[in-house]
XYZ file of C-alpha atoms in Angstrom:
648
model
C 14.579 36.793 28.197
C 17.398 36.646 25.578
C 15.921 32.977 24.830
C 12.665 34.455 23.806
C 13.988 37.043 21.697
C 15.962 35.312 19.877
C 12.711 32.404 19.052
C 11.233 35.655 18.188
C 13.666 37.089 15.593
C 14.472 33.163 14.257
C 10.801 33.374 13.419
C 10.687 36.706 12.082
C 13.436 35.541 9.377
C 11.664 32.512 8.172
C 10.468 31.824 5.007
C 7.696 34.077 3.734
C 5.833 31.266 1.345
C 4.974 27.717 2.001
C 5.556 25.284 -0.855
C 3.458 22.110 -0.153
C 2.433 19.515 -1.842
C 5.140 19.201 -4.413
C 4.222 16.334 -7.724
C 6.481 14.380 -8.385
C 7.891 13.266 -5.253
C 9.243 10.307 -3.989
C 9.232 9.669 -0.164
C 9.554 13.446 0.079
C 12.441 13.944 -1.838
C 14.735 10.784 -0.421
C 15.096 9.568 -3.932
C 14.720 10.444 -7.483
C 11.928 10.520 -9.780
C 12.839 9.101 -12.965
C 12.065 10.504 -16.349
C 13.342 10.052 -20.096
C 15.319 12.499 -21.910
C 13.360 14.386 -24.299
C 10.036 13.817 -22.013
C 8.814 17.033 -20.426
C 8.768 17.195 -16.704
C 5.604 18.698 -15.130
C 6.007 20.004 -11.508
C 3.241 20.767 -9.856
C 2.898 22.160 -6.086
C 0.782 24.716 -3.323
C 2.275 28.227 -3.284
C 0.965 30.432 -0.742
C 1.966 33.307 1.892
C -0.569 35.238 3.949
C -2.198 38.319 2.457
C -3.225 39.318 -0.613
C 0.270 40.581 -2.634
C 0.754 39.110 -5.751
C 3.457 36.262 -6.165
C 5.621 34.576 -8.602
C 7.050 31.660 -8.681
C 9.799 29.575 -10.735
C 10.714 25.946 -11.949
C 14.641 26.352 -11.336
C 16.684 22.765 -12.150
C 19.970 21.987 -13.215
C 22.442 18.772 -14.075
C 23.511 17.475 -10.610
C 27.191 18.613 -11.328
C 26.419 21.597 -12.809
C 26.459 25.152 -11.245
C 24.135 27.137 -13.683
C 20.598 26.778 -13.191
C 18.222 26.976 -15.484
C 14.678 28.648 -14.728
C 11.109 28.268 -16.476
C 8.150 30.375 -14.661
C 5.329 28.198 -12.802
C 1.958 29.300 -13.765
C -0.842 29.045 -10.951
C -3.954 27.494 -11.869
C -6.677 28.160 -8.915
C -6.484 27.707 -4.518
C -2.713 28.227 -4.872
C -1.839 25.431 -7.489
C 0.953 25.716 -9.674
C 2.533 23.898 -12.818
C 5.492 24.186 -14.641
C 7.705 22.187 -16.509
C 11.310 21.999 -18.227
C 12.718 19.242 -20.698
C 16.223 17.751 -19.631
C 17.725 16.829 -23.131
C 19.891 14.618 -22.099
C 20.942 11.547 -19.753
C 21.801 11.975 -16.821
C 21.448 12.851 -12.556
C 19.551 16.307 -12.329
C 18.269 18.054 -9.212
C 15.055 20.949 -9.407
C 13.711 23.065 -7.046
C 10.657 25.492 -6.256
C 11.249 29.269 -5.973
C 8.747 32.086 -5.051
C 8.384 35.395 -4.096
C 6.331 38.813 -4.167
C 6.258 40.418 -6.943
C 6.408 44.010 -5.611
C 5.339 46.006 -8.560
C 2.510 43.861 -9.480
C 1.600 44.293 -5.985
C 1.532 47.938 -6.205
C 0.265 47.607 -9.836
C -2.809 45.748 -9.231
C -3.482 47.669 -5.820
C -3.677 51.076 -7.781
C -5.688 50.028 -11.045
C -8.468 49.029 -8.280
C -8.253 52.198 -6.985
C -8.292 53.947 -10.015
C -11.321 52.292 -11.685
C -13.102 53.318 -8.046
C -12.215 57.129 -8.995
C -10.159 57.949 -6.149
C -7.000 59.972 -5.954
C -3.739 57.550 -7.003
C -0.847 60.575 -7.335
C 0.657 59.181 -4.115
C 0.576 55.817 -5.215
C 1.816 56.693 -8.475
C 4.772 58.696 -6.288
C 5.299 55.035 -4.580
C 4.856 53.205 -7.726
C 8.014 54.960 -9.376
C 9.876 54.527 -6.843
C 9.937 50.843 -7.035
C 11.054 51.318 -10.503
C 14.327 52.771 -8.815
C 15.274 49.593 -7.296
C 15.261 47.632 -10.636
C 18.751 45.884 -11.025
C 20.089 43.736 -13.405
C 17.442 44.225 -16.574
C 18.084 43.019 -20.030
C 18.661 45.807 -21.860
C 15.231 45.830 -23.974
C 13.438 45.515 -19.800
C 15.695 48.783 -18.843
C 14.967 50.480 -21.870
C 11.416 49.824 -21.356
C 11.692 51.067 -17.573
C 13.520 53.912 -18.781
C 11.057 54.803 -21.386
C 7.789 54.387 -18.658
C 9.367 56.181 -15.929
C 10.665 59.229 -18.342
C 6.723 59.632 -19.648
C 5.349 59.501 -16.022
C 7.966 62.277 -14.521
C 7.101 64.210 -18.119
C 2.958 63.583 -17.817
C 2.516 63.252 -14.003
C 0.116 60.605 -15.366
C -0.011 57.179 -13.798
C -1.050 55.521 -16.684
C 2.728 54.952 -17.707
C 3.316 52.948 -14.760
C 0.572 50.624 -15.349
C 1.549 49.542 -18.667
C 1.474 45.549 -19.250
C 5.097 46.124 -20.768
C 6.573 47.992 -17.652
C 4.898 44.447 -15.612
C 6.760 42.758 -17.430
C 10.173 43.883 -17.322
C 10.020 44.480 -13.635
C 9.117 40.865 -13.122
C 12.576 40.353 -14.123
C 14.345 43.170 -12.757
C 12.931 43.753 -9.002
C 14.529 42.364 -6.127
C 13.428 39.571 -4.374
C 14.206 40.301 -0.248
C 11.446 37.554 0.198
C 13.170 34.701 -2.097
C 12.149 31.287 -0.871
C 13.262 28.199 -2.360
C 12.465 24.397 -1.329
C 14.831 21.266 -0.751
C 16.217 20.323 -4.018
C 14.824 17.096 -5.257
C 16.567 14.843 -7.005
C 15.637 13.361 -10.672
C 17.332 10.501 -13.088
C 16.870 10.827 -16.615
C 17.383 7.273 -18.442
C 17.983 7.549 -22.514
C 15.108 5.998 -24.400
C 15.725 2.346 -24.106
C 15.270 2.224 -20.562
C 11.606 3.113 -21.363
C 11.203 0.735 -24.547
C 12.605 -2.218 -25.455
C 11.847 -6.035 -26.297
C 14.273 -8.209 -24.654
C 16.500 -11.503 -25.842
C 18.034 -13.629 -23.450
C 19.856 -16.466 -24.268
C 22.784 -18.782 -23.110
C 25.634 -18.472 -24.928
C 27.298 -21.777 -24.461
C 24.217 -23.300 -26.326
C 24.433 -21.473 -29.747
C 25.939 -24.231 -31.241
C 24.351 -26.222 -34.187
C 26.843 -28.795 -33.609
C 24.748 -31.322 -30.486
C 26.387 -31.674 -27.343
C 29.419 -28.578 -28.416
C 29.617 -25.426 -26.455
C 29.095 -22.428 -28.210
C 31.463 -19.677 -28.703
C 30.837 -16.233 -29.196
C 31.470 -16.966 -33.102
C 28.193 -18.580 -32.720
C 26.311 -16.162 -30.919
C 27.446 -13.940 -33.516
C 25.621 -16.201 -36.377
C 22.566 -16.256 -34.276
C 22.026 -12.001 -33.998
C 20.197 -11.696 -37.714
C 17.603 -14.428 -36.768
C 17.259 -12.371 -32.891
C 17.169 -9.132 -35.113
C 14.363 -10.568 -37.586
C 11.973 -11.040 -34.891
C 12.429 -7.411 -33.973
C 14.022 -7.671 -30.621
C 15.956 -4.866 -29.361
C 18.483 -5.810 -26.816
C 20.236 -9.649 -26.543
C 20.932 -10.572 -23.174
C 23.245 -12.857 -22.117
C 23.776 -14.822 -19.021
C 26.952 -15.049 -17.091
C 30.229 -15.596 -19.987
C 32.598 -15.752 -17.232
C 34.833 -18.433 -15.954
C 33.029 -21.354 -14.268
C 33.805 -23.117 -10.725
C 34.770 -26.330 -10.124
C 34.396 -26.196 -6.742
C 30.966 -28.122 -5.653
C 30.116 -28.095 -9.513
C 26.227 -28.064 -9.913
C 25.372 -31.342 -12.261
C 22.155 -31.717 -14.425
C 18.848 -30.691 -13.335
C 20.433 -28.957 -10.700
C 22.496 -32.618 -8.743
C 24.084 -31.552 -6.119
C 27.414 -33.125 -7.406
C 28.606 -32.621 -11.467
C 29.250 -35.791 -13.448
C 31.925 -35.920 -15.931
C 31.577 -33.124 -18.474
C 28.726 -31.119 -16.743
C 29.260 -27.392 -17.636
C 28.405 -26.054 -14.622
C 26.071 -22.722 -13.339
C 27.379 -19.898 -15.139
C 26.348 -18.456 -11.932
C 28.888 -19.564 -10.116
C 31.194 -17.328 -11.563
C 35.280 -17.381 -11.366
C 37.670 -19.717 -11.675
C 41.632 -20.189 -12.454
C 41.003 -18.305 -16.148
C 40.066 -15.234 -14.222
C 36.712 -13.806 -12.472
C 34.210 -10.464 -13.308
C 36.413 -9.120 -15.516
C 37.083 -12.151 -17.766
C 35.433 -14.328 -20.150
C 34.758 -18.364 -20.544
C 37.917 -19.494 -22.353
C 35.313 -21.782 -24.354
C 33.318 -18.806 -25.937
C 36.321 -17.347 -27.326
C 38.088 -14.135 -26.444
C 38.033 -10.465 -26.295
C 38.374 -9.859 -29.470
C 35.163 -11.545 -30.436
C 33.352 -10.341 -27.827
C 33.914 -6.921 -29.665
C 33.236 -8.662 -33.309
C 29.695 -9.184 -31.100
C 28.972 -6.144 -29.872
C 29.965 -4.537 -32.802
C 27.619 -6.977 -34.899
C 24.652 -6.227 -32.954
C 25.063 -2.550 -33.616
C 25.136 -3.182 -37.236
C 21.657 -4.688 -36.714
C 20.443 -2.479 -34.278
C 20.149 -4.301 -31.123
C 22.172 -3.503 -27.723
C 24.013 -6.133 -25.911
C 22.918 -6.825 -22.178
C 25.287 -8.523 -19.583
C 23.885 -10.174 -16.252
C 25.943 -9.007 -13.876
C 26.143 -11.298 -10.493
C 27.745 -9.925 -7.318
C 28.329 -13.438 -6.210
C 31.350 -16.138 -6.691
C 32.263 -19.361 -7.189
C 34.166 -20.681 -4.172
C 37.265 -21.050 -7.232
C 37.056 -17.232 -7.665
C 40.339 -15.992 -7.994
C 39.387 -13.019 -4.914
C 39.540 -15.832 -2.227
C 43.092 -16.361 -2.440
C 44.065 -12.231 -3.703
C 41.237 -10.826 -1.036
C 40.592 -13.451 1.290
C 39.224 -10.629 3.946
C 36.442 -10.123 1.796
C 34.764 -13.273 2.652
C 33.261 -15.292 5.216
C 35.193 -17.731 6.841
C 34.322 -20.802 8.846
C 36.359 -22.088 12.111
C 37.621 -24.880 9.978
C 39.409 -22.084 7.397
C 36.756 -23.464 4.743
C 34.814 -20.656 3.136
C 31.424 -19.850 4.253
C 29.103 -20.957 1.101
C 25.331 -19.924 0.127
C 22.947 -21.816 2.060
C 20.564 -25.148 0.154
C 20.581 -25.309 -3.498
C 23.214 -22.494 -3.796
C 26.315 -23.910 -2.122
C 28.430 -23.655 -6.018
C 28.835 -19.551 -5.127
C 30.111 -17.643 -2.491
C 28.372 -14.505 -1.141
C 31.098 -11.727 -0.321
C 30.862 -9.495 2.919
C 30.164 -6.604 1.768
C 30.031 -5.193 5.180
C 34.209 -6.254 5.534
C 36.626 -4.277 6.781
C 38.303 -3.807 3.221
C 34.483 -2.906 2.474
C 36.259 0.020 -0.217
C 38.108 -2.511 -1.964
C 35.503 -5.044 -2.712
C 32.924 -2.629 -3.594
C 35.387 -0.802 -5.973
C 36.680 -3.787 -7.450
C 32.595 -5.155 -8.804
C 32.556 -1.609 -9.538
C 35.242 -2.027 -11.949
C 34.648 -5.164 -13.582
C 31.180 -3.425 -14.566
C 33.115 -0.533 -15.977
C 35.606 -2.936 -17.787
C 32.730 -4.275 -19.628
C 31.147 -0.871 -20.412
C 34.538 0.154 -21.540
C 33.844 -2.977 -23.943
C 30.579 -1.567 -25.691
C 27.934 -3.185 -22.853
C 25.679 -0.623 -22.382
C 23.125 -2.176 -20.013
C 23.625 -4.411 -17.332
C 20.989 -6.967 -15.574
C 22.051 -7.261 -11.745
C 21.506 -10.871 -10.806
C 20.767 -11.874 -7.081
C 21.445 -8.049 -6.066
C 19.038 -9.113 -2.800
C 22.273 -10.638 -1.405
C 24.361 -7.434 -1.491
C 23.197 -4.336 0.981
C 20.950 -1.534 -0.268
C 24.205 1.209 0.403
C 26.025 -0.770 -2.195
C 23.212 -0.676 -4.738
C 22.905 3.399 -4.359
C 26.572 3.947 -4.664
C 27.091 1.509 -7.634
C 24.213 3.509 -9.175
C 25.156 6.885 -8.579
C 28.705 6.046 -9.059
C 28.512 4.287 -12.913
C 25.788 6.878 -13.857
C 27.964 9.935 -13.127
C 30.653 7.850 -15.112
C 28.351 6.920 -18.084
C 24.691 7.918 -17.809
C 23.655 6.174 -21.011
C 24.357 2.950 -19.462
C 21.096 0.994 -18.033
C 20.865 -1.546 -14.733
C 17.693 -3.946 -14.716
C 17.038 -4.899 -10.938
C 16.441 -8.938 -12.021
C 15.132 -9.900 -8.403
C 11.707 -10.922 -7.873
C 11.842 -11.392 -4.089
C 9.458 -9.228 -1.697
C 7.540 -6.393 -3.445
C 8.694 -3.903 -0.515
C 12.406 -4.729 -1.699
C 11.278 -4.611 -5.265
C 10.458 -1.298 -4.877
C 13.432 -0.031 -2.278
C 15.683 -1.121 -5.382
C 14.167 0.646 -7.880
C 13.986 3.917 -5.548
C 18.119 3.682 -5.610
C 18.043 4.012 -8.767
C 17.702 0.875 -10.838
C 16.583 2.100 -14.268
C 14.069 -1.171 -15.230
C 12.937 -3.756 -12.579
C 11.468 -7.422 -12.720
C 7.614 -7.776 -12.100
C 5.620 -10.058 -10.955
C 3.779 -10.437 -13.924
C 4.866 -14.398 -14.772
C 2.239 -15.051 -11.928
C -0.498 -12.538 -12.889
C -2.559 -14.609 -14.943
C -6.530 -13.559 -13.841
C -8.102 -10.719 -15.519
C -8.541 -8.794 -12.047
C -4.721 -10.005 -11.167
C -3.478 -8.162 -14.476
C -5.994 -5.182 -13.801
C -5.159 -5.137 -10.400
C -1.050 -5.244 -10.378
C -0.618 -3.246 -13.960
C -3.134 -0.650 -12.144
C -0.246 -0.395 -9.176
C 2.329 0.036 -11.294
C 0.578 2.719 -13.478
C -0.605 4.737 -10.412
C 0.997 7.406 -8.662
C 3.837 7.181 -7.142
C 5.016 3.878 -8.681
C 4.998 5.233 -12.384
C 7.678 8.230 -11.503
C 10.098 5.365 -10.260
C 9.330 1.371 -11.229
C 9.606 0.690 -14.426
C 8.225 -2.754 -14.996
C 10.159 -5.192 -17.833
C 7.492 -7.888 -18.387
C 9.560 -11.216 -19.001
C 7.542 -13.743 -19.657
C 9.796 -16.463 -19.203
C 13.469 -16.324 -17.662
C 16.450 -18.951 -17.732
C 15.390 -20.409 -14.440
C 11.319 -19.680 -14.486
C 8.617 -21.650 -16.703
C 5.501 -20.923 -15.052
C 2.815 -23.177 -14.739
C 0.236 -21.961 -17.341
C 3.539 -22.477 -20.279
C 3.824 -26.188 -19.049
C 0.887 -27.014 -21.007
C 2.952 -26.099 -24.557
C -0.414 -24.689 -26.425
C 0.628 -21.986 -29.540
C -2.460 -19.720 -28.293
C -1.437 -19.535 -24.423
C 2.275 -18.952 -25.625
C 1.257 -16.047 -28.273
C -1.416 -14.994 -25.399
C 1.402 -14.075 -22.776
C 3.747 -13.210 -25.419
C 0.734 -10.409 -26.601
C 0.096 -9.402 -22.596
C 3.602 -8.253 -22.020
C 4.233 -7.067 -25.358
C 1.500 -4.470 -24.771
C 1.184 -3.627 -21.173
C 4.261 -2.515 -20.978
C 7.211 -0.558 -22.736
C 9.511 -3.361 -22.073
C 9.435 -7.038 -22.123
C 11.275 -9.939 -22.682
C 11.206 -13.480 -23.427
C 14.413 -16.603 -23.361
C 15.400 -18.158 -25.930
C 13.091 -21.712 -26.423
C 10.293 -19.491 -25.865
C 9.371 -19.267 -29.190
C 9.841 -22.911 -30.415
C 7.539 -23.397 -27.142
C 9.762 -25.492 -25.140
C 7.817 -26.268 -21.946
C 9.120 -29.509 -20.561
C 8.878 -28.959 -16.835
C 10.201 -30.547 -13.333
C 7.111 -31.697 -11.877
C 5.507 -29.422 -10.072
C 8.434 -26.982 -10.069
C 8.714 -23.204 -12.167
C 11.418 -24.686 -13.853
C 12.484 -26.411 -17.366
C 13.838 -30.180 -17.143
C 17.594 -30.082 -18.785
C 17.870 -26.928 -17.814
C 20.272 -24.887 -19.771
C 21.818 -23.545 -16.566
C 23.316 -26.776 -15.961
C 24.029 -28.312 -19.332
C 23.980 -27.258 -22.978
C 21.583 -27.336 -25.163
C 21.210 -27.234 -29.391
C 18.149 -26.749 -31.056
C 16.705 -26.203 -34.543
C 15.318 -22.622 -34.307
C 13.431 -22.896 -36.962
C 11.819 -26.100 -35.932
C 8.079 -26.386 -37.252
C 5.384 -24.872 -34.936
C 7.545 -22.214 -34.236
C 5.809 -18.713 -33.926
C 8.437 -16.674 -34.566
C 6.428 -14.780 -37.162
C 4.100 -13.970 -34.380
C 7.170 -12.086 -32.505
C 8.311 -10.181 -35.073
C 4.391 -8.954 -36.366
C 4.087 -7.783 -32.211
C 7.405 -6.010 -32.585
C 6.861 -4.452 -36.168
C 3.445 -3.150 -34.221
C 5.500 -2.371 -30.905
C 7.548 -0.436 -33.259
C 5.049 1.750 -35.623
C 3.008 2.620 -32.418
C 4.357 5.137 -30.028
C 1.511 4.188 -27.680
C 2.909 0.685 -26.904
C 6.388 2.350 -26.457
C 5.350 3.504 -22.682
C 3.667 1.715 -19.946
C 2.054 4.690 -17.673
C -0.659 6.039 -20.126
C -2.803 2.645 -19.629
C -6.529 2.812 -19.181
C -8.313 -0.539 -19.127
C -11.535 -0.932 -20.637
C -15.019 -2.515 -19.100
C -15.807 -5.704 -20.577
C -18.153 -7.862 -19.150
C -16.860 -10.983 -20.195
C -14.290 -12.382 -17.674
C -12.000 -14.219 -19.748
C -11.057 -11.180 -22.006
C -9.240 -7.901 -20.779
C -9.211 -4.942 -22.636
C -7.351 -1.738 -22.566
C -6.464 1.611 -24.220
C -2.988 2.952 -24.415
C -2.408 6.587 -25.318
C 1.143 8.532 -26.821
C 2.585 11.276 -25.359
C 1.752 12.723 -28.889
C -2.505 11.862 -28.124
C -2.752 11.189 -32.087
C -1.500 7.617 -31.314
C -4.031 5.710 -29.198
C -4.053 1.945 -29.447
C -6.982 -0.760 -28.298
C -5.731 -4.068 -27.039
C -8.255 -6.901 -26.488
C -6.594 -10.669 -25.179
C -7.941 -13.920 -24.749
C -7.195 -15.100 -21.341
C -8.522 -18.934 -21.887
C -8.494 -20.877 -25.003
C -12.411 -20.702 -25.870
C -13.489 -18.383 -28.692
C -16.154 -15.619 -27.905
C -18.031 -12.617 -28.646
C -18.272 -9.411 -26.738
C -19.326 -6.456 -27.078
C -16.622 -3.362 -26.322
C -17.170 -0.190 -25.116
C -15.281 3.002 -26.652
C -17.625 5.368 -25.120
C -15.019 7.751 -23.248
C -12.011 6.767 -25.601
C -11.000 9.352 -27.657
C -8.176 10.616 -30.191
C -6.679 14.068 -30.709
C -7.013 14.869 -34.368
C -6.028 18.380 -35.371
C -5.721 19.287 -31.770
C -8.736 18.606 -30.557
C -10.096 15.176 -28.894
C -12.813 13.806 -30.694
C -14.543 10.362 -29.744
C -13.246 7.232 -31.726
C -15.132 6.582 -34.888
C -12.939 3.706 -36.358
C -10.571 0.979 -35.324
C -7.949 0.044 -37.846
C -7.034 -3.905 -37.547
C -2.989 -3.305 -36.837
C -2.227 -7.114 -38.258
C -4.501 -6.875 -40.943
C -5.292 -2.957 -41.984
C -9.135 -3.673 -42.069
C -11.405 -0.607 -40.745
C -14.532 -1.395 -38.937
C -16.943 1.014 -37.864
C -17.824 2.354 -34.553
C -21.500 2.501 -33.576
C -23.330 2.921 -30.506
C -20.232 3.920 -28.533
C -18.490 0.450 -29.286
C -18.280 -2.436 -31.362
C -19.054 -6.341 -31.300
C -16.185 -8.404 -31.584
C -15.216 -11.964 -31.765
C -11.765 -13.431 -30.775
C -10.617 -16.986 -31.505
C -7.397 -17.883 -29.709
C -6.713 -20.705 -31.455
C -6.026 -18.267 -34.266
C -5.045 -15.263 -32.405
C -5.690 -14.723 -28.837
C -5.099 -11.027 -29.239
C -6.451 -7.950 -31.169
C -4.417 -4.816 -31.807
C -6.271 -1.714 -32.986
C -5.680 1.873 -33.772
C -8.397 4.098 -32.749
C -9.194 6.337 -35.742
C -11.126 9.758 -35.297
């Protein structure tokens, strides 16, 4: 008896509304939709209750540490759909919720004009009606002089009219109680600065900056190399690994299992006598230039990015200070990565001084962000467990939100994803082996679609330190400048290593990978050797630049053309004045096509109108639209891509 009554009375107290169907969400709330600051969040969900009363509801959010929230009202829109939206300013870890509730007086107020325009008798509901406005609490003081004022004519009059004044609506709204308050969960969102949703990438090995052959480079020389990097338009310089190097089962050329005389080594296989995370290659120089760097690259506008390895080399200076944070086997050697990685050491992250080892790769990351790095590419992360990865994220973003982490793997796409749910700000793609038009269409329409967009944000690299993929090994300008064009445009960010542009494609047969790799021994070049398209870089990036539409990868529509060897798409601002047509070559042969720009249109003075023009973004020429689209004709061998903007 006592069990039923109290079922009955836990029911009875239960929330009043049901808020369903919340947008944005990600796996119901387990992890954070990400957003830029500035960029408006839109929040859309179901709001109902039984009945007919009339409800309100509220947008409430608020800086994960903070205790003030902020509110902006949802506005319904039809079957119990509602939108609102709020702007967080800055970065940062922010949580929002849903509130609603019946708005008593609106109730009554609606309930009573009905009445009234029926002709029946309302001076008991007008009695009711000013009661409610007794209950008001906590008005502004232009909402209680307003209730004041309404109430005062009513009690004077005896007229009802008083009490349905839009005014008096209004400051109730804000000055009723709310006995039926319901609020969801609070969901979390991240909120990246800018250049975690645009940038063009740089990454290069330091040690082979040189211009002296067969010398390792020094950060001096990295140093002489940012105008050039600059030029070209690039935005962030990424290095690999400057940290001490093993000894210790030395990798030697082209990835020999045993180092000859001389070999530099993996930077991968990082730590050695000089010091581990926290230090750098006594042959690049010291910290002092590592500052002249960072500070150089400022003065020309690019950001330096670290990869950041939680792996060592069996010479790491933690084996002998921590050895319980490794693996050891029965003959007291230490346990080392299995087949082509046995230079580097895999920690236990699951030890029993767990704390410790997390905290320390915690703060070597910090020790370099207290050095000026402000974004950091995790390297290998797959090897470390996905607990580590969420607290290392939530921990260095409560620290210093304006600090970025690219997720580098490009194992399983599952994984992918998990990664960039924890947090990562900019993930790897799969988009070095995308090369078919449907393959393109097909992956950039999964990571453009809902949910992916509100947490995976793809960095298209093109090429990497340790990938050449098969379609480069061929070395032709137009399938170099075709790639280059794909990535630069599909997506926000993208990045190429440093070769790419000479178009270094020297392969190990029938491997991803470049013969003399730099990972194992150093390399000089003449950067500006002939054949070079470096001019070609820096006219994608000027465009990249003047073109809020390329600046964002979600807003991507693609466009039917019939011809299977060309792919064509529209990308549209957040500001829909900037709308941009992209047309590649995917094979080397020139052809004609005809595109359609039927549904594509531009907002001019605030209103869309259908696309009338395309303006040539390499060359300024205008060309006429007629018919609902225009015949073009693309010659790779020249230029495999075409950039326009549409024009109303």
């Amino acid at each position: 008896m006592n069990k039923t009554i109290q079922t009955v009375e836990s029911a009875a107290a239960g929330s009043a509304f049901l808020i369903e169907d919340v947008y944005p969400l990600i796996d119901g709330g387990r992890f954070a939709v990400k957003r830029i600051a500035g960029e408006r969040v839109e929040v859309w969900a179901d709001i109902y209750r039984d009945g007919d009363a009339v409800i309100s509801a509220a947008l409430i959010w608020r800086g994960e540490q903070d205790r003030e929230w902020r509110s902006e009202p949802m506005i319904p829109h039809g079957n119990d759909r509602w939108s609102g939206a709020f702007t967080p300013a800055e970065p940062g870890q922010f949580v929002y919720a849903i509130e609603a509730w019946t708005d008593e007086f609106a109730t009554w107020s609606h309930a009573v004009a009905r009445k009234r325009r029926t002709g029946a008798d309302v001076s008991l509901d007008a009695i009711e009606g000013a009661g409610l406005l007794t209950k008001a609490h906590g008005a502004r003081q232009d909402a209680a002089q307003v209730i004041t004022r309404q109430c005062e004519d009513y009690l004077q009059t005896g007229d009802v009219a008083p009490l349905l004044a839009n005014e008096l609506g209004k400051a109730m709204a804000e000055s009723q109680s709310r006995p039926d308050l319901t609020c969801s969960p609070l969901f979390p969102l991240i909120v990246d600065r800018d250049r975690a949703r645009f940038g063009a990438w740089y990454q290069m090995m330091p040690r082979s900056q040189s211009e002296v052959p067969g010398q390792h480079g020094t950060l001096r020389d990295c140093i002489a190399r940012v105008p050039d990097i600059a030029a070209m338009g690039f935005d962030v310089l990424y290095f690999t690994p400057i940290h001490p190097i093993g000894h210790t089962h030395r990798k030697g050329r082209n990835d020999a299992p045993v180092a000859s005389e001389g070999d530099p080594g993996s930077p991968y296989a990082i730590g050695a006598a000089e010091g581990g995370h926290d230090a750098l290659h006594p042959e690049l120089g010291t910290i002092e230039d590592f500052r002249a760097l960072v500070a150089t690259c400022l003065e020309y506008g690019l950001e330096l990015a670290l990869d950041f390895a939680v792996q060592c080399s069996p010479d790491h200076p933690w084996l002998t200070q921590h050895p319980e944070w490794f693996k050891w086997r029965p003959d007291r050697s230490v346990r080392t990565a299995e087949g082509p990685y046995s230079d580097i050491v895999i920690p236990d992250f699951g030890c029993v001084d767990r704390t410790g080892l997390w905290n320390a790769f915690r703060d070597a990351m910090l020790f370099w962000i207290d050095h000026g790095v402000t974004i950091f590419a995790i390297d290998n992360h797959d090897t470390a467990p996905l607990p580590f990865w969420e607290w290392l994220i939530g921990d260095i973003r409560r620290r210093h939100p304006e600090v970025i982490l690219f997720s580098k793997t490009f194992a399983r796409p599952k994984l992918m994803k998990g990664l960039a749910k924890l947090g990562f700000a900019q993930s790897f793609s799969y988009f070095p082996w995308r090369t078919a038009k449907w393959e393109l269409e097909q992956y950039l329409g999964e990571l453009t679609g809902y949910p992916e967009r509100d947490f995976y944000r793809a960095n298209l690299f093109v090429n990497t330190a340790d990938l050449l993929p098969y379609h480069l090994q061929s070395g032709e300008p137009w399938i170099f400048k075709s790639r280059l064009a794909l990535a630069a445009t599909l997506s926000g960010n993208y990045g190429i290593f440093g070769g790419f542009e000479l178009l270094e494609h020297e392969a190990i047969p029938g491997h991803e990978e470049y013969l003399d790799s730099e990972k194992y021994q150093i390399k000089t070049r003449d950067w500006n050797a002939p054949g070079n398209i470096k001019p070609y870089i820096a006219a994608l990036n000027r465009i990249r630049n003047d073109n809020a539409a390329l600046q964002q990868t979600a807003a991507l529509r693609f466009l039917g053309i019939e011809d299977g060897e060309t792919i064509a798409f529209a990308k549209e601002a957040a500001d829909p004045a900037n709308t941009v047509v992209v047309v590649i070559a995917l094979s080397r042969h020139a052809r004609e096509f005809w595109l359609p720009l039927g549904d594509v249109t531009v907002d001019a003075g605030g209103q869309r109108h259908h696309v009338t023009a395309l303006e040539n973004l390499l060359t300024g020429e205008q060309c006429r639209i007629e018919w609902g689209g225009i015949s073009l004709r693309i010659d790779p061998d020249r230029d495999p891509a075409l950039l326009f903007r549409c024009l109303a």
